């Protein structure tokens, strides 16, 4: 397909069709959509920049131009993310659950990053640690989100290297206490909370929230009695050296905290309980979002193979112990530096071309790319972040960005507006009605 533009018109020619199969359309002011005159040939036409042309009921032809951001999206889990150790993990669980591989992958990366804590980092203006905020998106009871999360958590527990785990955040004060006392013994926690006795400062205090339904967290956080939960979760994402929370009895001081989130939700619930301020304020864009189709039904799920399970736990235990005793700042390999520069500049360009909400949603995917690359580098036992590890991080955030934009770009709109857009998307996807 070839394109030419002249006087605001876009000419499209399809060489495979008859020479007369060319048509012309006038672009709208925003540069994203164009309504074309009906071409003489009824074929569906597809190209990388403009996507498909489908006849719609009441509209001659609607052709949606892909934005720079949409051209970055990936629809499937990228091959770059399927390293040998990841594949071994996925194969181990193949007959154990119907959860999509994307859920298993996201869960494993999150618990692994949580276990690493502040042991590894990359300097991106400030230290970036591999702790992730992850949400698995899928239908309740069908996609097995909770099963995928529990599998990864159980594996890390068996490896003997895990962060302190909580299952809810009831208030900002309780969250500050949990951050400050993570990995303390009961005696140390009691002395800290009652007498403000600070035990010897460790390398880090690792805390992970395991939340089966993220909408529950959002609902609780919106209560006036919960305080500044959303703001506190937002601020601790970067792994500050110190967190402080003032109470009526004084203040809670936590040293070297790292915080991770592994949760699940449905599209509808997350849309309902998210707000425009969550997006613009930087809360929603700190998360990675993974969707996926469940596997075919497994009537009698099996337990993971004991030999494969033992192998997985042994290498996780060995690597986490190594990095705990040998903390390391990672840098990019020369090949990875060139790829990073290219990706970052493409992302900046994509953000400039997008509307406000979309631009805000993608504002931190480069940070998550580095976090994931750090996790892959430790799994692969690399001295620096290789091109392969960086590509895994970049491609996974491209996959996540598609899901994030799909679910959250309409946040703040009324139910009627969302329903209208949903109907238009279905019509565009299915094409015109045909006589039976």
XYZ file of C-alpha atoms in Angstrom:
436
model
C 0.000 0.000 0.000
C 1.246 3.448 -0.839
C 0.133 6.779 0.579
C 0.295 10.312 -0.747
C -0.934 13.547 0.810
C -1.969 16.684 -1.021
C -4.064 19.652 0.127
C -5.170 17.887 3.296
C -6.254 14.747 1.434
C -4.819 11.278 1.924
C -4.558 9.074 -1.165
C -4.277 5.313 -0.584
C -3.395 2.897 -3.380
C -3.440 -0.868 -3.031
C -1.244 -2.424 -5.728
C -2.633 -5.925 -5.120
C -6.107 -4.788 -6.127
C -7.271 -3.382 -9.421
C -5.624 -0.083 -10.415
C -8.906 1.730 -9.920
C -9.055 0.525 -6.279
C -7.808 3.828 -4.904
C -9.748 6.213 -2.749
C -9.378 9.498 -1.026
C -10.287 10.721 2.467
C -10.109 13.966 4.359
C -8.292 13.895 7.701
C -9.846 15.404 10.778
C -8.042 18.171 12.640
C -6.692 15.859 15.350
C -4.896 13.778 12.734
C -6.186 10.477 14.153
C -9.324 9.568 12.218
C -10.508 9.938 8.668
C -13.742 9.051 6.948
C -13.094 7.843 3.426
C -15.276 7.667 0.374
C -16.292 4.128 -0.381
C -13.687 2.442 -2.592
C -14.826 0.337 -5.516
C -13.283 -2.780 -3.958
C -14.836 -4.260 -0.786
C -11.662 -5.830 0.553
C -10.421 -5.213 4.097
C -7.118 -3.345 3.916
C -4.488 -3.308 6.669
C -1.240 -1.440 7.122
C 1.028 -0.792 10.131
C 0.324 2.926 10.388
C -3.380 3.135 9.717
C -4.797 -0.212 10.746
C -7.847 -1.814 9.104
C -10.517 -0.355 6.835
C -13.936 -1.860 7.544
C -17.366 -0.875 6.187
C -19.540 0.280 9.087
C -23.317 0.579 9.256
C -24.232 4.112 8.252
C -20.608 5.130 7.656
C -19.017 4.595 4.227
C -15.573 3.691 5.514
C -13.831 4.524 8.780
C -10.099 4.188 8.954
C -8.387 4.742 12.319
C -4.859 6.002 12.181
C -2.527 4.566 14.810
C -0.745 7.100 17.007
C 3.001 6.743 17.750
C 2.047 5.220 21.107
C -0.303 2.666 19.549
C 2.445 1.600 17.166
C 4.525 0.746 20.259
C 1.848 -1.570 21.695
C 2.335 -5.340 21.733
C -0.708 -7.622 21.745
C 1.036 -10.748 23.035
C 3.729 -11.615 25.551
C 6.969 -10.921 23.655
C 9.435 -13.659 22.838
C 12.194 -11.545 24.405
C 10.577 -12.117 27.823
C 10.573 -15.896 27.492
C 14.082 -16.656 28.713
C 15.045 -20.248 29.627
C 14.325 -19.784 33.346
C 10.968 -18.157 32.625
C 10.060 -20.961 30.204
C 11.013 -23.574 32.834
C 8.672 -21.882 35.306
C 5.810 -21.701 32.814
C 6.293 -25.337 31.786
C 6.258 -26.401 35.443
C 2.769 -24.883 35.845
C 1.359 -25.869 32.462
C -0.919 -28.620 33.820
C -1.489 -27.018 37.213
C -3.833 -24.145 36.386
C -5.752 -22.519 33.552
C -4.224 -19.099 34.280
C -2.619 -17.396 31.247
C 1.162 -17.505 30.957
C 1.143 -13.706 31.149
C -0.237 -13.923 34.717
C 2.408 -16.429 35.785
C 5.156 -14.308 34.242
C 3.936 -11.083 35.878
C 3.535 -12.752 39.273
C 6.997 -14.306 39.183
C 8.684 -11.043 38.194
C 6.877 -9.186 40.975
C 7.740 -11.561 43.819
C 11.303 -11.873 42.535
C 11.716 -8.096 42.450
C 10.217 -7.884 45.930
C 12.743 -10.407 47.242
C 15.652 -8.473 45.703
C 14.578 -5.258 47.443
C 17.433 -2.765 47.489
C 20.109 -5.368 46.681
C 20.355 -4.222 43.054
C 19.677 -0.882 41.453
C 20.236 1.280 38.403
C 20.841 5.020 38.538
C 18.222 6.861 36.489
C 18.493 10.325 38.001
C 18.061 8.493 41.315
C 18.432 4.824 42.290
C 15.789 2.602 40.690
C 15.066 -0.655 42.517
C 13.303 -3.728 41.042
C 10.146 -3.537 43.184
C 7.029 -3.597 40.989
C 3.380 -2.594 41.259
C 1.485 -5.199 39.208
C -2.202 -5.781 38.442
C -3.544 -8.873 36.682
C -6.633 -7.967 34.639
C -9.265 -10.593 33.895
C -12.721 -11.952 34.546
C -13.437 -13.231 38.039
C -13.311 -17.017 38.386
C -12.281 -17.529 34.774
C -8.722 -16.279 34.318
C -7.433 -17.672 37.648
C -5.680 -14.476 38.744
C -5.482 -15.524 42.398
C -4.080 -18.939 41.481
C -1.251 -17.423 39.454
C -0.388 -15.029 42.279
C -0.392 -17.777 44.926
C 1.830 -20.032 42.815
C 4.546 -17.388 42.614
C 4.205 -16.415 46.275
C 4.385 -20.053 47.399
C 7.495 -20.562 45.312
C 9.246 -17.584 46.872
C 8.198 -18.727 50.353
C 9.670 -22.156 49.621
C 12.892 -20.484 48.501
C 13.190 -18.930 51.958
C 13.718 -15.395 50.680
C 10.615 -13.253 50.826
C 9.414 -9.862 51.869
C 6.956 -9.338 54.719
C 3.512 -9.780 53.184
C 0.261 -7.984 53.951
C -3.175 -8.463 52.405
C -4.747 -5.044 52.986
C -4.000 -1.425 53.891
C -6.616 -0.069 56.272
C -5.145 3.398 56.835
C -2.115 5.561 56.125
C -0.898 5.072 59.709
C -1.103 1.286 59.493
C 0.702 1.390 56.143
C 3.520 3.481 57.632
C 3.820 1.029 60.530
C 3.978 -1.927 58.159
C 6.690 -0.243 56.075
C 8.738 0.731 59.118
C 8.543 -2.692 60.782
C 8.805 -4.990 57.757
C 11.032 -8.033 58.434
C 11.232 -7.232 62.152
C 10.637 -9.964 64.713
C 7.562 -9.661 66.942
C 9.761 -8.446 69.795
C 11.448 -5.821 67.621
C 8.101 -4.652 66.237
C 6.579 -4.320 69.690
C 9.580 -2.374 71.007
C 9.557 -0.106 67.953
C 5.856 0.719 68.103
C 5.619 1.179 71.879
C 9.020 2.570 72.815
C 10.310 3.798 69.419
C 13.357 1.557 69.756
C 14.949 1.255 66.308
C 16.711 -2.119 65.825
C 19.928 -2.311 63.784
C 19.237 -0.895 60.331
C 19.268 -3.646 57.675
C 20.027 -3.316 53.977
C 16.305 -2.902 53.386
C 12.857 -3.516 54.807
C 10.861 -5.360 52.172
C 7.073 -5.238 52.185
C 4.651 -6.683 49.623
C 0.909 -6.145 49.355
C -0.964 -9.171 48.005
C -4.409 -7.820 47.072
C -6.837 -10.151 45.311
C -9.055 -7.228 44.268
C -7.364 -3.878 43.710
C -10.719 -2.105 43.652
C -11.023 -2.933 47.366
C -7.834 -0.979 48.038
C -9.091 1.971 45.990
C -12.437 1.966 47.791
C -10.767 1.940 51.215
C -8.261 4.598 50.202
C -11.055 6.979 49.243
C -12.482 6.962 52.746
C -11.696 10.089 54.722
C -10.607 7.959 57.690
C -7.944 6.213 55.586
C -5.837 9.360 55.273
C -3.287 9.715 52.499
C -3.000 6.065 51.446
C -2.921 6.768 47.692
C -0.291 9.500 48.095
C 1.839 7.284 50.366
C 1.748 4.330 47.960
C 2.681 6.713 45.156
C 5.654 8.183 47.028
C 7.140 4.880 48.220
C 7.278 3.487 44.662
C 10.740 4.998 44.150
C 12.170 3.398 47.306
C 13.025 6.477 49.395
C 15.737 6.143 52.006
C 13.404 7.314 54.776
C 9.631 7.530 55.163
C 7.955 9.611 57.860
C 4.341 9.636 58.935
C 3.086 11.976 61.635
C 0.391 10.862 64.062
C -1.237 12.445 67.084
C 1.219 10.542 69.282
C 4.338 11.540 67.356
C 5.755 10.207 64.109
C 6.632 6.892 62.539
C 10.014 6.717 60.826
C 10.875 3.872 58.456
C 14.346 3.332 57.067
C 15.192 1.914 53.631
C 11.759 0.549 52.734
C 10.899 -1.162 49.461
C 7.292 -1.839 48.606
C 5.754 -4.104 45.976
C 2.161 -4.790 44.978
C 0.743 -7.920 43.388
C -2.981 -7.636 42.807
C -5.827 -8.503 40.502
C -8.958 -6.849 39.204
C -11.572 -6.878 36.498
C -11.683 -4.166 33.851
C -15.059 -2.946 35.092
C -14.104 -2.630 38.746
C -10.812 -0.908 38.082
C -12.500 1.585 35.749
C -15.269 2.217 38.264
C -13.053 2.936 41.257
C -10.170 4.716 39.519
C -10.310 8.466 39.007
C -8.746 11.023 36.700
C -6.694 12.290 39.657
C -5.191 8.788 40.045
C -3.939 9.013 36.466
C -2.850 12.643 36.354
C -1.407 12.474 39.879
C 0.890 9.574 39.023
C -0.700 6.710 40.962
C -2.127 4.608 38.140
C 0.883 4.975 35.828
C 3.224 3.375 38.360
C 1.511 0.028 37.814
C 2.095 -2.698 35.274
C -1.101 -4.175 33.818
C -1.270 -7.690 32.409
C -4.253 -9.291 30.705
C -4.565 -12.621 28.939
C -6.900 -15.382 27.811
C -7.269 -18.438 30.071
C -5.969 -21.768 28.850
C -8.325 -24.608 27.921
C -10.080 -26.214 30.889
C -8.075 -28.558 33.116
C -10.568 -30.858 34.907
C -7.958 -32.320 37.290
C -5.158 -29.794 37.919
C -1.918 -31.398 39.006
C 0.602 -30.367 41.601
C 3.823 -28.843 40.238
C 6.464 -31.457 39.512
C 8.529 -31.866 42.694
C 11.875 -31.979 40.878
C 11.102 -28.840 38.863
C 9.811 -27.107 42.014
C 13.001 -27.951 43.916
C 15.121 -26.649 41.035
C 13.205 -23.366 40.927
C 13.466 -22.784 44.672
C 17.167 -23.659 44.767
C 18.271 -21.113 42.172
C 16.026 -18.423 43.631
C 17.446 -18.999 47.086
C 21.022 -19.016 45.833
C 20.676 -15.827 43.764
C 18.839 -13.818 46.408
C 21.395 -14.823 49.033
C 24.181 -13.775 46.689
C 22.768 -10.311 46.034
C 21.922 -9.771 49.706
C 25.571 -10.322 50.564
C 26.848 -8.612 47.393
C 24.670 -5.560 46.642
C 25.319 -4.271 43.137
C 24.671 -1.176 41.074
C 23.991 -2.213 37.493
C 24.820 -0.261 34.369
C 23.816 -0.756 30.747
C 26.049 -2.611 28.332
C 27.128 -0.569 25.268
C 24.530 -2.329 23.084
C 21.832 -1.744 25.689
C 22.733 1.955 25.930
C 21.974 2.486 22.248
C 18.665 0.619 22.534
C 17.693 2.569 25.655
C 18.346 5.912 23.977
C 16.200 4.907 21.012
C 13.332 3.687 23.211
C 13.372 6.741 25.484
C 13.273 9.213 22.606
C 10.477 7.265 20.889
C 8.534 7.350 24.144
C 9.001 11.107 24.501
C 7.708 11.589 20.968
C 4.714 9.333 21.627
C 3.832 11.310 24.759
C 3.888 14.596 22.903
C 1.414 13.246 20.333
C -1.119 12.002 22.891
C -4.025 13.577 24.740
C -3.561 14.463 28.406
C -4.804 11.240 29.998
C -2.899 8.947 27.646
C 0.268 11.018 28.017
C -0.006 10.725 31.801
C -0.556 6.967 31.644
C 2.707 6.298 29.791
C 4.818 8.748 31.763
C 6.602 6.120 33.850
C 6.777 3.062 31.657
C 10.484 3.724 31.058
C 11.113 3.336 34.820
C 9.234 0.037 34.857
C 11.275 -1.092 31.840
C 14.478 -0.590 33.846
C 12.990 -2.346 36.892
C 12.096 -5.393 34.786
C 15.488 -5.323 33.046
C 17.164 -5.433 36.475
C 15.131 -8.521 37.379
C 16.078 -10.277 34.138
C 19.746 -9.361 34.607
C 19.803 -10.980 38.043
C 17.992 -14.070 36.751
C 20.540 -14.341 33.944
C 23.442 -13.677 36.353
C 24.756 -10.767 34.312
C 27.425 -8.274 35.360
C 25.536 -5.469 33.606
C 22.147 -5.074 31.955
C 22.511 -6.789 28.602
C 20.657 -5.900 25.425
C 18.558 -9.059 25.835
C 17.492 -8.139 29.382
C 16.710 -4.563 28.396
C 14.665 -5.713 25.404
C 12.679 -7.981 27.727
C 11.912 -4.989 29.965
C 11.030 -2.683 27.079
C 8.821 -5.206 25.308
C 6.950 -6.127 28.497
C 6.099 -2.495 29.247
C 4.914 -2.154 25.642
C 2.589 -5.092 26.307
C 1.508 -3.612 29.645
C 0.927 -0.149 28.148
C -1.609 -1.557 25.702
C -3.596 -3.077 28.557
C -3.260 0.059 30.711
C -4.489 2.407 28.002
C -7.323 0.062 27.075
C -8.635 -0.049 30.631
C -7.889 3.440 31.937
C -8.018 5.894 29.050
C -11.752 6.453 29.665
C -11.399 7.008 33.428
C -13.445 9.987 34.558
C -16.088 9.618 31.888
C -19.728 8.869 32.686
C -21.231 5.405 32.329
C -23.138 6.593 29.241
C -19.949 7.856 27.592
C -18.133 4.608 28.336
C -21.021 2.558 26.985
C -21.125 4.609 23.798
C -17.401 4.117 23.204
C -17.701 0.414 23.983
C -20.454 -0.004 21.380
C -18.450 1.877 18.748
C -15.408 -0.311 19.425
C -17.477 -3.464 19.060
C -18.934 -2.237 15.774
C -15.484 -1.309 14.469
C -14.132 -4.708 15.518
C -16.939 -6.859 14.091
C -17.633 -4.904 10.927
C -21.017 -4.392 9.257
C -24.061 -6.552 9.634
C -24.707 -8.771 6.626
C -28.003 -10.309 5.403
C -28.573 -13.835 6.602
